[in-house]
Coordinates of C-alpha atoms in Angstrom, one line a residue:
M1 CA 45.3 -52.0 21.9
K2 CA 42.9 -49.4 20.8
I3 CA 43.9 -47.2 17.9
Q4 CA 42.3 -43.8 17.7
R5 CA 41.5 -42.1 14.4
R6 CA 42.9 -38.7 13.8
N7 CA 40.2 -37.4 11.5
K8 CA 36.9 -37.6 13.2
A9 CA 33.8 -36.3 11.6
N10 CA 32.5 -33.2 13.3
P11 CA 28.7 -33.4 13.5
E12 CA 28.2 -29.7 14.2
F13 CA 27.6 -27.1 11.5
S14 CA 27.7 -23.4 11.4
L15 CA 24.6 -21.3 11.3
A16 CA 26.4 -18.2 10.2
A17 CA 25.5 -18.6 6.5
M18 CA 21.8 -19.3 7.3
T19 CA 21.6 -16.2 9.6
D20 CA 23.1 -14.1 6.9
V21 CA 20.5 -15.3 4.4
I22 CA 17.6 -14.6 6.8
L23 CA 19.0 -11.2 7.5
L24 CA 19.1 -10.3 3.8
M25 CA 15.6 -11.6 3.3
L26 CA 14.4 -9.6 6.1
I27 CA 15.9 -6.4 4.7
F28 CA 14.5 -7.2 1.2
F29 CA 11.0 -7.7 2.5
M30 CA 11.1 -4.5 4.6
I31 CA 12.2 -2.4 1.6
T32 CA 9.6 -4.0 -0.8
S33 CA 6.8 -3.7 1.5
S34 CA 7.3 0.1 2.0
A35 CA 7.4 0.6 -1.8
A36 CA 4.3 -1.6 -2.3
N37 CA 2.0 1.0 -0.8
Q38 CA 2.8 3.7 -3.4
S39 CA 0.5 4.2 -6.3
A40 CA 1.7 4.3 -9.9
I41 CA -0.7 7.1 -10.7
D42 CA 1.3 10.3 -10.8
V43 CA -0.5 12.9 -8.7
K44 CA 0.9 15.8 -6.7
L45 CA -0.7 15.5 -3.3
P46 CA -1.7 18.7 -1.5
K47 CA 0.5 19.7 1.5
A48 CA -1.0 19.7 5.0
G49 CA 0.5 21.0 8.2
A50 CA -0.3 18.2 10.6
V51 CA -0.1 14.8 9.1
E52 CA -0.7 11.7 11.2
D53 CA 0.5 8.3 9.7
N54 CA -2.5 6.0 9.6
I55 CA -2.9 2.5 8.6
P56 CA -3.4 2.5 4.7
N57 CA -6.7 1.6 3.5
P58 CA -7.0 -1.4 1.2
L59 CA -8.6 0.6 -1.7
T60 CA -7.2 3.8 -3.3
V61 CA -9.2 6.1 -5.6
S62 CA -6.8 8.4 -7.5
I63 CA -8.1 11.5 -9.3
K64 CA -6.0 13.3 -11.8
P65 CA -6.4 17.0 -12.7
D66 CA -8.2 16.2 -15.9
G67 CA -11.0 14.4 -13.9
S68 CA -10.0 10.9 -14.7
Y69 CA -10.5 8.3 -11.9
F70 CA -8.4 5.3 -11.0
V71 CA -9.2 2.5 -8.6
D72 CA -6.1 0.8 -7.4
D73 CA -4.2 2.1 -10.5
N74 CA -6.9 0.9 -12.9
P75 CA -8.7 3.5 -15.0
V76 CA -12.5 3.7 -14.3
A77 CA -15.1 5.8 -15.9
R78 CA -16.9 8.3 -13.8
E79 CA -20.2 6.5 -14.2
Q80 CA -18.8 3.2 -13.1
L81 CA -16.8 4.5 -10.1
E82 CA -19.5 3.7 -7.5
S83 CA -20.2 0.2 -8.6
V84 CA -16.4 -0.6 -8.8
I85 CA -15.9 0.8 -5.2
V86 CA -18.9 -1.0 -3.8
S87 CA -18.0 -4.3 -5.4
K88 CA -14.3 -4.0 -4.2
L89 CA -15.4 -3.2 -0.6
T90 CA -18.1 -5.9 -0.4
G91 CA -17.2 -8.4 2.2
Q92 CA -14.3 -6.2 3.7
T93 CA -14.4 -5.7 7.4
N94 CA -12.8 -2.1 7.0
K95 CA -15.1 -0.4 4.5
S96 CA -13.0 2.6 3.8
F97 CA -10.9 3.9 1.0
T98 CA -8.3 6.7 0.4
I99 CA -8.8 9.5 -2.0
R100 CA -5.5 10.4 -3.7
A101 CA -6.4 13.7 -5.6
D102 CA -3.8 15.9 -7.4
E103 CA -3.5 19.4 -5.8
N104 CA -4.9 20.8 -9.2
T105 CA -7.9 18.5 -9.3
M106 CA -11.3 20.2 -9.6
H107 CA -13.2 20.2 -6.3
K108 CA -16.2 18.7 -7.9
D109 CA -14.4 15.5 -8.8
V110 CA -13.2 15.0 -5.2
V111 CA -16.7 15.8 -3.9
F112 CA -18.1 13.1 -6.3
A113 CA -16.0 10.5 -4.7
M114 CA -16.9 11.7 -1.2
E115 CA -20.6 11.5 -2.1
I116 CA -20.1 7.8 -3.0
A117 CA -18.7 7.2 0.5
E118 CA -21.4 9.1 2.2
K119 CA -24.1 7.3 0.2
N120 CA -22.8 3.9 1.0
K121 CA -21.7 4.6 4.6
F122 CA -18.0 4.1 3.8
N123 CA -15.1 5.8 5.7
I124 CA -12.7 7.8 3.7
A125 CA -9.2 9.3 4.1
I126 CA -7.7 12.1 2.1
A127 CA -4.1 11.5 1.1
T128 CA -1.7 14.5 1.7
V129 CA 2.0 15.1 2.0
K130 CA 3.6 16.7 5.0
D131 CA 4.4 20.4 4.6
K132 CA 8.1 21.1 5.1

């Protein structure tokens, strides 16, 4: 006579908890990746009528109204700006950078950064906000 056990171990397990964790991680990384592209340098970007969303450049040059320069949120003297940009873009496949200039920045400061790009054959983008 064969006696059957009433409490058999169930070898299956639920994937619901793992799915919840993966979904939460996906949401977390999507939110943090969108915030990672914003710069800590406070500049009021000029408004533009037609703005196309482009792929962000790996290097950002921010210019404040007082003429101070920042490369990737690090302060840089005007005399050292070209050498810092060239050293950061050496070895990059996409040799370009974005100029984030405050709307009250002097034109000569923006042109100085543009001349560096022209001299070294770098592509540039000017950051703006969409006019509402």
